[in-house]
Coordinates of C-alpha atoms in Angstrom, one line a residue:
M226 CA 0.0 0.1 0.0
T227 CA 1.3 3.4 -1.0
K228 CA 1.1 6.6 1.2
S229 CA -0.8 8.2 -1.6
L230 CA -3.8 5.8 -1.1
E231 CA -4.2 6.9 2.4
R232 CA -7.4 8.9 3.2
P233 CA -9.2 9.8 6.4
L234 CA -11.1 6.8 7.7
G235 CA -14.5 8.4 7.0
A236 CA -13.8 8.7 3.4
Q237 CA -12.3 5.3 3.2
I238 CA -15.5 3.8 4.5
S239 CA -17.5 5.2 1.7
H240 CA -14.9 3.9 -1.0
M241 CA -15.2 0.4 0.8
L242 CA -19.1 0.4 0.6
K243 CA -18.9 1.5 -3.0
D244 CA -16.5 -1.4 -3.7
R245 CA -18.9 -3.8 -2.0
G246 CA -21.7 -2.8 -4.2
V247 CA -23.4 0.2 -2.4
D248 CA -24.6 3.0 -4.7
T249 CA -27.1 4.8 -2.3
I250 CA -26.7 6.1 1.3
F251 CA -29.5 7.6 3.3
G252 CA -28.8 10.1 6.2
I253 CA -28.3 13.6 7.5
P254 CA -24.9 15.2 7.8
G255 CA -23.8 16.8 11.1
V256 CA -20.6 18.2 12.6
H257 CA -19.8 14.8 14.3
N258 CA -20.3 12.6 11.1
Q259 CA -19.1 15.1 8.5
E260 CA -15.9 13.1 7.8
M261 CA -18.1 10.2 6.6
Y262 CA -19.4 12.7 3.9
R263 CA -15.9 13.4 2.6
G264 CA -15.6 10.3 0.4
I265 CA -19.2 10.0 -0.7
E266 CA -19.0 11.9 -4.0
E267 CA -15.6 10.9 -4.8
A268 CA -16.5 7.2 -4.4
G269 CA -19.6 7.8 -6.8
I270 CA -22.3 7.1 -4.3
T271 CA -25.6 8.9 -4.2
H272 CA -26.6 10.5 -0.8
V273 CA -30.4 11.0 -0.2
L274 CA -31.0 13.6 2.3
A275 CA -33.7 12.8 4.8
R276 CA -35.7 15.3 6.7
H277 CA -35.2 13.2 10.2
E278 CA -33.1 10.2 11.0
Q279 CA -36.3 8.3 11.4
G280 CA -37.1 8.9 7.8
A281 CA -33.5 7.9 6.7
G282 CA -33.9 4.5 8.5
F283 CA -37.2 3.8 6.9
M284 CA -35.9 4.8 3.5
A285 CA -33.1 2.4 4.0
D286 CA -35.6 -0.2 5.0
G287 CA -37.7 0.4 2.0
Y288 CA -34.6 0.3 -0.2
A289 CA -33.5 -3.1 1.1
R290 CA -37.0 -4.6 0.7
A291 CA -37.2 -3.4 -2.9
T292 CA -33.8 -4.7 -3.9
G293 CA -33.8 -7.9 -1.9
G294 CA -30.4 -6.6 -0.6
F295 CA -29.4 -4.2 2.2
G296 CA -29.8 -0.3 2.8
V297 CA -27.2 1.9 4.5
C298 CA -27.5 4.9 6.7
Y299 CA -25.1 7.4 8.0
V300 CA -26.2 9.2 11.4
I301 CA -24.6 11.4 13.9
T302 CA -23.6 10.7 17.5
G303 CA -26.3 10.7 20.2
P304 CA -29.7 12.0 18.9
G305 CA -28.9 10.8 15.4
L306 CA -28.6 7.2 16.6
C307 CA -31.6 7.6 18.9
N308 CA -33.6 8.9 16.2
I309 CA -33.0 5.8 13.9
M310 CA -33.7 3.3 16.5
T311 CA -37.3 3.0 15.8
P312 CA -36.7 2.1 12.1
L313 CA -34.0 -0.3 13.3
G314 CA -36.6 -2.0 15.6
Q315 CA -38.9 -2.2 12.7
A316 CA -36.2 -3.8 10.6
Y317 CA -35.2 -6.2 13.3
S318 CA -38.8 -7.4 13.6
D319 CA -39.2 -7.8 9.9
S320 CA -35.7 -9.3 9.2
V321 CA -34.7 -6.4 7.0
S322 CA -31.1 -5.8 6.2
V323 CA -30.1 -2.3 7.3
L324 CA -26.6 -1.2 8.1
T325 CA -26.2 2.0 10.2
L326 CA -22.8 3.7 10.5
A327 CA -22.9 6.3 13.3
S328 CA -20.2 8.5 14.7
C329 CA -19.7 8.4 18.3
L330 CA -17.8 10.3 21.0
D331 CA -14.1 9.2 21.7
D332 CA -14.5 9.4 25.5
V333 CA -17.8 9.2 27.5
T334 CA -16.1 7.9 30.7
G335 CA -13.6 10.6 31.5
R336 CA -15.5 13.4 30.0
K337 CA -19.0 14.7 30.6
G338 CA -21.2 17.4 29.1
Q339 CA -20.1 16.8 25.6
L340 CA -22.3 17.7 22.7
H341 CA -24.6 14.6 21.8
Q342 CA -23.3 12.7 24.7
M343 CA -25.3 9.6 25.9
K344 CA -24.2 6.9 28.4
D345 CA -24.1 3.9 26.0
Q346 CA -24.7 4.5 22.3
E347 CA -23.4 1.0 21.4
G348 CA -25.6 -0.6 23.9
A349 CA -28.7 1.5 22.9
A350 CA -28.4 0.4 19.3
A351 CA -27.9 -3.2 20.4
T352 CA -31.5 -3.3 21.7
V353 CA -33.0 -3.0 18.3
C354 CA -30.2 -4.7 16.2
D355 CA -28.8 -8.1 15.6
W356 CA -25.6 -6.5 16.8
S357 CA -24.0 -3.1 17.6
E358 CA -20.3 -2.7 17.8
T359 CA -17.7 0.1 18.1
A360 CA -14.6 0.3 15.8
Q361 CA -11.8 2.0 17.4
D362 CA -9.5 1.8 14.3
A363 CA -9.6 1.4 10.6
K364 CA -9.0 -2.3 10.5
T365 CA -11.8 -3.1 13.0
A366 CA -14.3 -0.8 11.0
Y367 CA -13.4 -2.7 7.8
R368 CA -13.9 -6.1 9.5
L369 CA -17.2 -5.1 11.0
I370 CA -18.4 -3.8 7.6
D371 CA -17.6 -7.1 6.0
R372 CA -19.1 -9.0 8.9
A373 CA -22.3 -7.2 8.5
L374 CA -22.4 -7.7 4.7
A375 CA -21.6 -11.4 5.0
D376 CA -24.4 -11.8 7.6
F377 CA -26.9 -10.1 5.2
S378 CA -25.8 -12.5 2.5
F379 CA -25.7 -15.9 4.3
G380 CA -26.3 -15.2 8.1
D381 CA -28.9 -13.2 9.9
P382 CA -30.4 -10.5 7.7
R383 CA -31.5 -8.3 10.5
P384 CA -30.0 -4.7 11.0
K385 CA -26.4 -4.1 12.4
T386 CA -24.9 -0.8 13.7
I387 CA -21.3 0.1 13.6
N388 CA -20.2 3.1 15.7
V389 CA -17.0 4.9 14.9
P390 CA -15.4 7.5 17.2
I391 CA -14.9 10.9 15.6
A392 CA -11.1 10.9 16.0
A393 CA -11.0 7.6 14.2
L394 CA -13.0 9.0 11.4
E395 CA -10.8 12.0 11.1
G396 CA -7.5 9.9 11.2
M397 CA -5.6 8.7 8.1
A398 CA -6.2 5.2 7.1
E399 CA -4.9 2.8 4.5
P400 CA -7.6 1.4 2.0
H401 CA -9.7 -1.7 2.8
G402 CA -8.9 -5.2 1.6
A403 CA -10.6 -7.9 -0.4
P404 CA -14.2 -8.7 0.5
L405 CA -15.3 -11.8 2.5
R406 CA -16.6 -14.6 0.3
G407 CA -19.2 -17.2 1.1
E408 CA -22.2 -19.1 0.0
T409 CA -25.5 -17.2 -0.1
G410 CA -27.8 -20.1 0.4
Q411 CA -28.4 -22.7 3.3
P412 CA -29.0 -26.0 1.7
P413 CA -30.9 -28.6 3.8
A414 CA -29.4 -31.8 5.2
P415 CA -30.3 -34.6 2.8
E416 CA -32.0 -36.6 5.6
N417 CA -34.3 -33.8 6.4
V418 CA -35.4 -33.6 2.8
R419 CA -36.0 -37.4 2.7
F420 CA -38.1 -37.1 5.9
A421 CA -40.2 -34.1 4.5
A422 CA -40.8 -36.1 1.2
E423 CA -41.8 -39.2 3.1
Q424 CA -44.3 -37.3 5.1
L425 CA -45.8 -35.6 2.1
R426 CA -46.3 -39.0 0.2
K427 CA -48.3 -40.3 3.1
A428 CA -50.6 -37.1 3.6
K429 CA -54.0 -37.0 2.0
K430 CA -54.7 -33.3 3.2
P431 CA -51.3 -31.6 3.2
L432 CA -51.3 -28.0 3.8
F433 CA -48.5 -25.5 3.1
V434 CA -47.9 -22.1 4.8
F435 CA -45.7 -19.7 3.0
G436 CA -44.2 -16.6 4.9
G437 CA -42.1 -13.7 3.8
G438 CA -39.0 -15.8 4.1
A439 CA -40.0 -17.8 1.1
K440 CA -40.6 -14.7 -1.3
N441 CA -37.6 -15.6 -3.3
L442 CA -39.2 -18.9 -4.5
A443 CA -39.5 -18.6 -8.3
V444 CA -42.6 -19.6 -10.2
D445 CA -40.7 -22.4 -11.9
C446 CA -40.0 -23.7 -8.5
I447 CA -43.3 -23.4 -6.5
T448 CA -45.6 -24.4 -9.5
P449 CA -44.2 -27.9 -9.8
L450 CA -44.2 -28.3 -6.2
L451 CA -48.1 -27.5 -6.0
D452 CA -48.7 -29.7 -9.1
R453 CA -47.0 -32.8 -7.5
V454 CA -48.5 -32.4 -4.0
N455 CA -51.8 -30.6 -4.5
P456 CA -51.8 -29.1 -1.1
A457 CA -54.1 -26.4 0.4
T458 CA -52.1 -23.2 0.8
F459 CA -52.1 -20.3 3.1
C460 CA -49.6 -17.3 3.1
T461 CA -48.9 -14.7 5.6
F462 CA -49.2 -11.1 4.6
A463 CA -45.6 -10.9 3.8
G464 CA -45.9 -14.1 1.7
R465 CA -48.6 -12.9 -0.7
G466 CA -47.6 -13.4 -4.3
I467 CA -45.7 -16.6 -3.6
V468 CA -48.7 -18.9 -4.7
P469 CA -49.9 -18.2 -8.2
L470 CA -53.1 -16.4 -8.5
D471 CA -54.7 -19.2 -10.4
Y472 CA -54.0 -21.9 -7.9
L473 CA -57.6 -23.1 -6.9
L474 CA -56.5 -24.5 -3.4
H475 CA -55.0 -21.2 -2.1
Y476 CA -56.8 -19.8 1.0
G477 CA -54.8 -16.6 0.6
P478 CA -53.7 -14.4 3.6
G479 CA -56.5 -15.6 5.7
L480 CA -54.3 -16.9 8.8
T481 CA -55.7 -14.1 11.0
R482 CA -59.2 -15.1 10.4
P483 CA -60.3 -17.1 13.5
D484 CA -62.0 -19.6 11.1
S485 CA -58.7 -20.4 9.7
A486 CA -57.9 -22.6 12.6
R487 CA -60.8 -25.0 11.6
V488 CA -59.3 -25.3 8.3
I489 CA -55.8 -26.0 9.4
A490 CA -57.1 -28.6 11.9
E491 CA -58.4 -30.6 8.8
A492 CA -54.8 -31.0 7.5
D493 CA -53.0 -34.3 8.2
L494 CA -49.5 -32.5 7.6
V495 CA -48.5 -28.9 7.9
L496 CA -45.3 -27.5 6.2
V497 CA -44.4 -24.1 7.0
V498 CA -41.8 -22.3 4.9
G499 CA -40.2 -19.1 5.8
S500 CA -42.6 -17.9 8.6
Q501 CA -42.0 -17.3 12.3
L502 CA -45.8 -17.9 12.9
A503 CA -45.5 -14.7 15.0
E504 CA -48.5 -13.1 16.8
V505 CA -48.9 -10.6 13.9
D506 CA -49.1 -13.5 11.5
I507 CA -52.0 -15.5 13.1
W508 CA -53.3 -13.3 16.0
R509 CA -53.7 -16.4 18.3
E510 CA -51.4 -18.4 20.3
H511 CA -51.5 -21.7 18.2
L512 CA -51.8 -22.2 14.5
G513 CA -54.8 -24.6 15.0
H514 CA -53.1 -27.7 13.7
T515 CA -53.5 -31.2 15.2
A516 CA -51.2 -33.1 12.7
K517 CA -47.5 -33.0 12.4
M518 CA -45.9 -29.6 11.5
I519 CA -42.5 -29.3 9.6
R520 CA -40.9 -25.9 9.7
V521 CA -38.4 -24.6 7.3
D522 CA -36.3 -21.3 8.0
T523 CA -32.9 -19.9 7.8
N524 CA -33.1 -18.4 11.2
Q525 CA -32.3 -20.8 14.2
E526 CA -34.0 -18.3 16.6
A527 CA -37.3 -18.5 14.5
L528 CA -37.1 -22.4 14.5
T529 CA -36.7 -22.5 18.3
T530 CA -39.6 -20.2 18.9
F531 CA -42.6 -22.2 20.1
A532 CA -44.9 -23.1 17.4
D533 CA -45.8 -26.7 18.3
A534 CA -43.6 -28.0 15.4
S535 CA -42.7 -31.6 15.2
Y536 CA -39.6 -31.2 13.0
N537 CA -37.5 -28.3 12.2
I538 CA -35.4 -27.9 9.0
R539 CA -32.8 -25.2 8.8
A540 CA -32.5 -24.2 5.0
D541 CA -33.4 -21.4 2.7
A542 CA -36.7 -21.8 0.9
A543 CA -35.3 -22.1 -2.6
S544 CA -32.7 -24.8 -1.7
F545 CA -35.3 -26.7 0.4
V546 CA -38.0 -26.7 -2.3
N547 CA -35.6 -27.6 -5.1
A548 CA -34.1 -30.5 -3.1
L549 CA -37.7 -31.6 -2.1
L550 CA -38.7 -31.7 -5.9
A551 CA -35.8 -33.7 -6.7
E552 CA -36.6 -36.2 -3.8
L553 CA -40.4 -36.4 -4.7
G554 CA -39.6 -37.2 -8.3
E555 CA -42.2 -37.0 -11.0
G556 CA -45.9 -37.4 -11.0
S557 CA -48.7 -36.0 -9.0
Q558 CA -50.6 -37.2 -5.9
P559 CA -54.2 -36.4 -5.3
S560 CA -55.4 -34.7 -2.2
D561 CA -58.8 -34.5 -0.4
W562 CA -59.0 -30.7 -0.5
S563 CA -61.9 -29.2 -2.5
A564 CA -61.5 -26.0 -4.6
A565 CA -65.1 -25.3 -4.1
D566 CA -64.7 -25.4 -0.4
V567 CA -61.8 -23.0 -0.7
A568 CA -63.6 -20.5 -2.8
K569 CA -66.6 -20.7 -0.4
T570 CA -64.5 -20.0 2.6
R571 CA -62.6 -17.1 1.0
A572 CA -65.8 -15.4 0.1
K573 CA -67.1 -15.8 3.7
W574 CA -63.9 -14.3 5.1
R575 CA -64.1 -11.4 2.7
T576 CA -67.6 -10.7 4.0
E577 CA -66.3 -10.8 7.4
V578 CA -63.6 -8.0 6.6
D579 CA -66.2 -5.9 4.8
A580 CA -68.3 -5.9 7.9
E581 CA -65.3 -5.1 10.2
F582 CA -64.0 -2.3 8.0
P583 CA -66.9 -0.7 6.1
N584 CA -66.3 1.5 3.2
I585 CA -62.8 0.2 2.4
L586 CA -63.1 -2.8 0.2
P587 CA -65.0 -1.1 -2.7
I588 CA -62.3 1.4 -2.8
M589 CA -59.7 -1.4 -2.6
D590 CA -61.2 -3.1 -5.4
S591 CA -61.1 -0.1 -7.6
L592 CA -57.5 0.5 -6.8
R593 CA -56.4 -3.1 -7.3
D594 CA -58.0 -3.2 -10.8
A595 CA -56.2 0.0 -11.7
M596 CA -52.9 -1.0 -10.2
P597 CA -50.0 -2.4 -12.5
D598 CA -49.0 -5.9 -11.6
D599 CA -45.4 -4.8 -11.0
A600 CA -46.3 -1.9 -8.6
M601 CA -44.5 -2.1 -5.3
I602 CA -46.8 -1.1 -2.3
Y603 CA -45.7 0.1 1.1
S604 CA -48.4 0.3 3.7
D605 CA -48.8 1.9 7.1
M606 CA -50.6 1.0 10.3
T607 CA -54.1 2.1 9.1
Q608 CA -57.4 0.6 8.8
F609 CA -57.2 0.7 4.9
A610 CA -54.2 -1.5 4.9
Y611 CA -55.5 -3.9 7.5
A612 CA -58.5 -4.6 5.4
A613 CA -56.7 -4.6 2.0
K614 CA -54.0 -7.0 3.2
E615 CA -56.6 -9.5 3.8
C616 CA -58.4 -9.2 0.5
W617 CA -55.8 -8.0 -2.0
D618 CA -54.0 -10.9 -3.7
M619 CA -50.6 -10.1 -5.2
A620 CA -49.3 -11.1 -8.7
Y621 CA -45.7 -11.1 -7.5
P622 CA -44.1 -12.0 -4.1
G623 CA -42.2 -9.2 -2.1
H624 CA -44.3 -6.4 -3.6
W625 CA -46.3 -5.4 -0.7
H626 CA -44.3 -4.3 2.4
H627 CA -45.9 -3.5 5.7
P628 CA -44.4 -2.6 9.3
S629 CA -45.7 -6.0 10.7
G630 CA -43.7 -6.8 13.8
F631 CA -42.8 -3.5 15.5
G632 CA -45.9 -2.0 13.9
T633 CA -44.7 1.7 13.8
L634 CA -46.7 4.6 12.5
G635 CA -45.2 6.7 9.7
Y636 CA -43.3 3.9 8.2
S637 CA -44.7 3.9 4.6
L638 CA -44.0 7.3 3.4
P639 CA -40.2 7.2 3.8
A640 CA -40.1 3.5 3.1
S641 CA -41.8 4.0 -0.2
I642 CA -39.3 6.9 -1.1
G643 CA -36.5 4.3 -0.4
G644 CA -38.4 1.8 -2.7
A645 CA -38.9 4.3 -5.5
V646 CA -35.2 5.3 -5.3
A647 CA -34.3 1.6 -5.8
R648 CA -37.0 1.2 -8.6
K649 CA -36.3 4.1 -10.8
G650 CA -38.9 4.0 -13.7
K651 CA -41.2 1.6 -11.9
P652 CA -44.6 2.2 -10.1
T653 CA -44.2 2.7 -6.4
V654 CA -47.2 3.2 -4.0
C655 CA -47.6 4.4 -0.5
I656 CA -50.7 3.6 1.6
I657 CA -50.9 5.6 4.7
G658 CA -53.6 6.9 7.2
D659 CA -54.2 10.6 8.2
Y660 CA -52.6 10.2 11.5
G661 CA -49.6 8.1 10.6
I662 CA -48.7 10.4 7.7
Q663 CA -48.2 13.3 10.4
Y664 CA -45.3 11.3 11.9
T665 CA -43.1 11.6 8.9
I666 CA -44.9 14.1 6.5
A667 CA -41.6 16.1 6.3
E668 CA -40.1 13.5 4.1
L669 CA -42.4 14.5 1.4
G670 CA -39.9 17.1 0.7
T671 CA -37.3 14.5 0.1
A672 CA -39.7 12.9 -2.5
V673 CA -40.2 16.3 -4.1
E674 CA -36.5 17.1 -4.2
L675 CA -35.7 13.7 -5.9
G676 CA -38.7 14.1 -8.4
L677 CA -40.1 10.6 -7.5
P678 CA -43.3 9.8 -9.2
L679 CA -44.7 8.4 -6.0
A680 CA -48.4 7.7 -5.6
I681 CA -49.3 8.4 -1.9
L682 CA -52.8 6.9 -1.2
L683 CA -54.0 8.8 1.9
W684 CA -56.8 7.3 3.9
D685 CA -58.4 10.1 5.8
N686 CA -61.3 9.3 8.0
G687 CA -60.3 11.9 10.6
K688 CA -59.7 9.8 13.5
L689 CA -57.7 6.9 14.9
G690 CA -60.4 4.4 13.7
A691 CA -58.7 1.1 14.7
I692 CA -58.1 2.4 18.4
E693 CA -61.5 3.7 18.5
D694 CA -63.0 0.3 17.6
S695 CA -60.5 -1.4 20.0
M696 CA -61.7 0.9 22.8
I697 CA -65.4 0.2 22.0
A698 CA -64.9 -3.5 22.1
A699 CA -63.2 -3.3 25.3
Q700 CA -66.0 -1.2 26.8
I701 CA -63.9 1.9 27.0
A702 CA -65.3 5.2 26.2
P703 CA -63.3 6.2 23.2
N704 CA -60.8 8.9 24.2
S705 CA -58.3 11.0 22.3
V706 CA -59.2 9.1 18.9
I707 CA -60.4 12.4 17.2
Q708 CA -57.8 14.8 15.9
R709 CA -57.9 18.0 13.8
N710 CA -56.2 17.3 10.5
P711 CA -54.5 19.8 8.3
D712 CA -55.6 20.5 4.8
F713 CA -53.6 17.6 3.4
L714 CA -53.9 18.8 -0.2
A715 CA -52.8 22.3 0.6
L716 CA -49.9 20.8 2.6
A717 CA -48.8 18.7 -0.3
R718 CA -48.7 21.7 -2.6
A719 CA -46.7 23.7 -0.2
Y720 CA -44.1 21.0 -0.3
G721 CA -44.2 21.1 -4.2
A722 CA -46.2 17.8 -4.6
E723 CA -49.2 17.3 -6.7
A724 CA -52.5 16.7 -4.8
V725 CA -55.9 15.3 -5.8
E726 CA -59.1 14.2 -4.2
P727 CA -61.2 11.8 -6.2
K728 CA -65.0 12.3 -5.7
T729 CA -66.1 8.9 -7.2
L730 CA -64.6 5.4 -7.5
G731 CA -64.4 6.0 -11.1
E732 CA -61.9 8.8 -10.7
L733 CA -59.4 6.7 -8.6
A734 CA -57.8 5.0 -11.7
P735 CA -57.1 8.1 -13.6
A736 CA -55.7 9.7 -10.6
L737 CA -53.3 6.7 -10.0
A738 CA -52.2 6.7 -13.6
A739 CA -51.4 10.3 -13.4
A740 CA -49.5 9.9 -10.2
F741 CA -47.2 7.4 -12.0
T742 CA -46.3 9.7 -14.8
A743 CA -46.0 13.0 -12.6
K744 CA -42.7 14.7 -12.2
G745 CA -42.8 14.3 -8.4
P746 CA -45.0 12.7 -5.7
T747 CA -48.9 13.0 -5.7
I748 CA -51.2 12.8 -2.6
I749 CA -54.4 11.0 -3.4
R750 CA -56.8 11.8 -0.6
M751 CA -59.4 9.2 0.0
T752 CA -62.3 9.2 2.4
P753 CA -65.4 7.1 3.4
A754 CA -67.5 9.2 1.2
L755 CA -65.9 7.8 -1.8
C756 CA -68.2 4.7 -1.6
Q757 CA -71.2 6.2 -0.2

């Protein structure tokens, strides 16, 4: 290494990230992390300026989900790290790969009262990440970056935080070395595949459950499996699009319906691929099965979580399904499931959703019919999304993203910005409520600044509808569930965005089409009056 290749470590980190395939970083510069910005342009990386570190974290999350890779954030010491902890908690819950690089103080033991000082920055980030470490020198920083990227590729996909002291960022450092190499898949043990195949051959009413961890299954992989076994199928909300739309034995994302336990109890074998069967996946303590359950997942922690499984297989979905197909061989075995019963049950569940969330499904149907199949949707914690997720089948997997685990408000606007940055020229949609949008409304400025043709579907019912319903169900007089909203259309225009309010269901499709061709984001305000 020649002396001329030395740069301040902050600049070297940007060059290393570029060498590792990073082309976009989300963040906000400050006096404590400005050395990290020294090398961004020189390295040829685009920086997206968020309006708040929470927005930057959600953007990186949305970017990671859209690309299937990872997102990167730069934040400052103390409050910058604290502000991004909510997005990191969301990414941890949903197993999304976000790498945060934060500056930190050189000494918090011997010195007090410093700008942005906190007691334990590394420990704070560790509460919402897979791991958080501090790099005191260049060699450690490089090793931690490669460790994080290796974990994202063939280990634990959940978020990581690397803290680097300001003095280390300012100090001269030699360039990074070659990247770590490794396999990206986790193939199953042959004996586990043989066991699963044997159980499937015996089953008369096999049932498959696909979660978000199986979203990378290709059609030419999943279709032969369904043709050979003829199982009934369910998917979690994150697993929508894995099972083809024309598969007649698909119960869809109906696991949260209480009646789904009755259906699952009919199965004589349950195979769960890529799902933790978490509370937010089923909204009950037990899936409802009485037969043997086989679980397949890459995450050992997920496999050891109680779900009353008989057999756990650690493997990635694609490797497992391909190995299973080879073991099953040719031919198709009949099953005792009825397509007519599946259709009847799904119609019943839709009626239940319509009763629980009035005035939403007609609007949803109009939007779904007008939506391009390749649109990527980011939804927020809002009644519109709760209803739509149960009744909106997706043509492709990994095209609807929701803050399922942590369940944070304000997620979808910045996350959809990250998705739109990753998907230039492709339709990207944000579904958000009138309360949630006010958590991160400032990020509309980022979308305008970037000229993103983002369709923002704003459900405005003037209240915290889900909380009001929950209070009433618990026999609590609704309290603090009605808020005074701003004029969202005027606010959007103040930021430089487009704004429109369709008056009829027929006006939704043209508004959506116009949003996808606009020179910036468009807020499309929807109210219950649309279908009255």
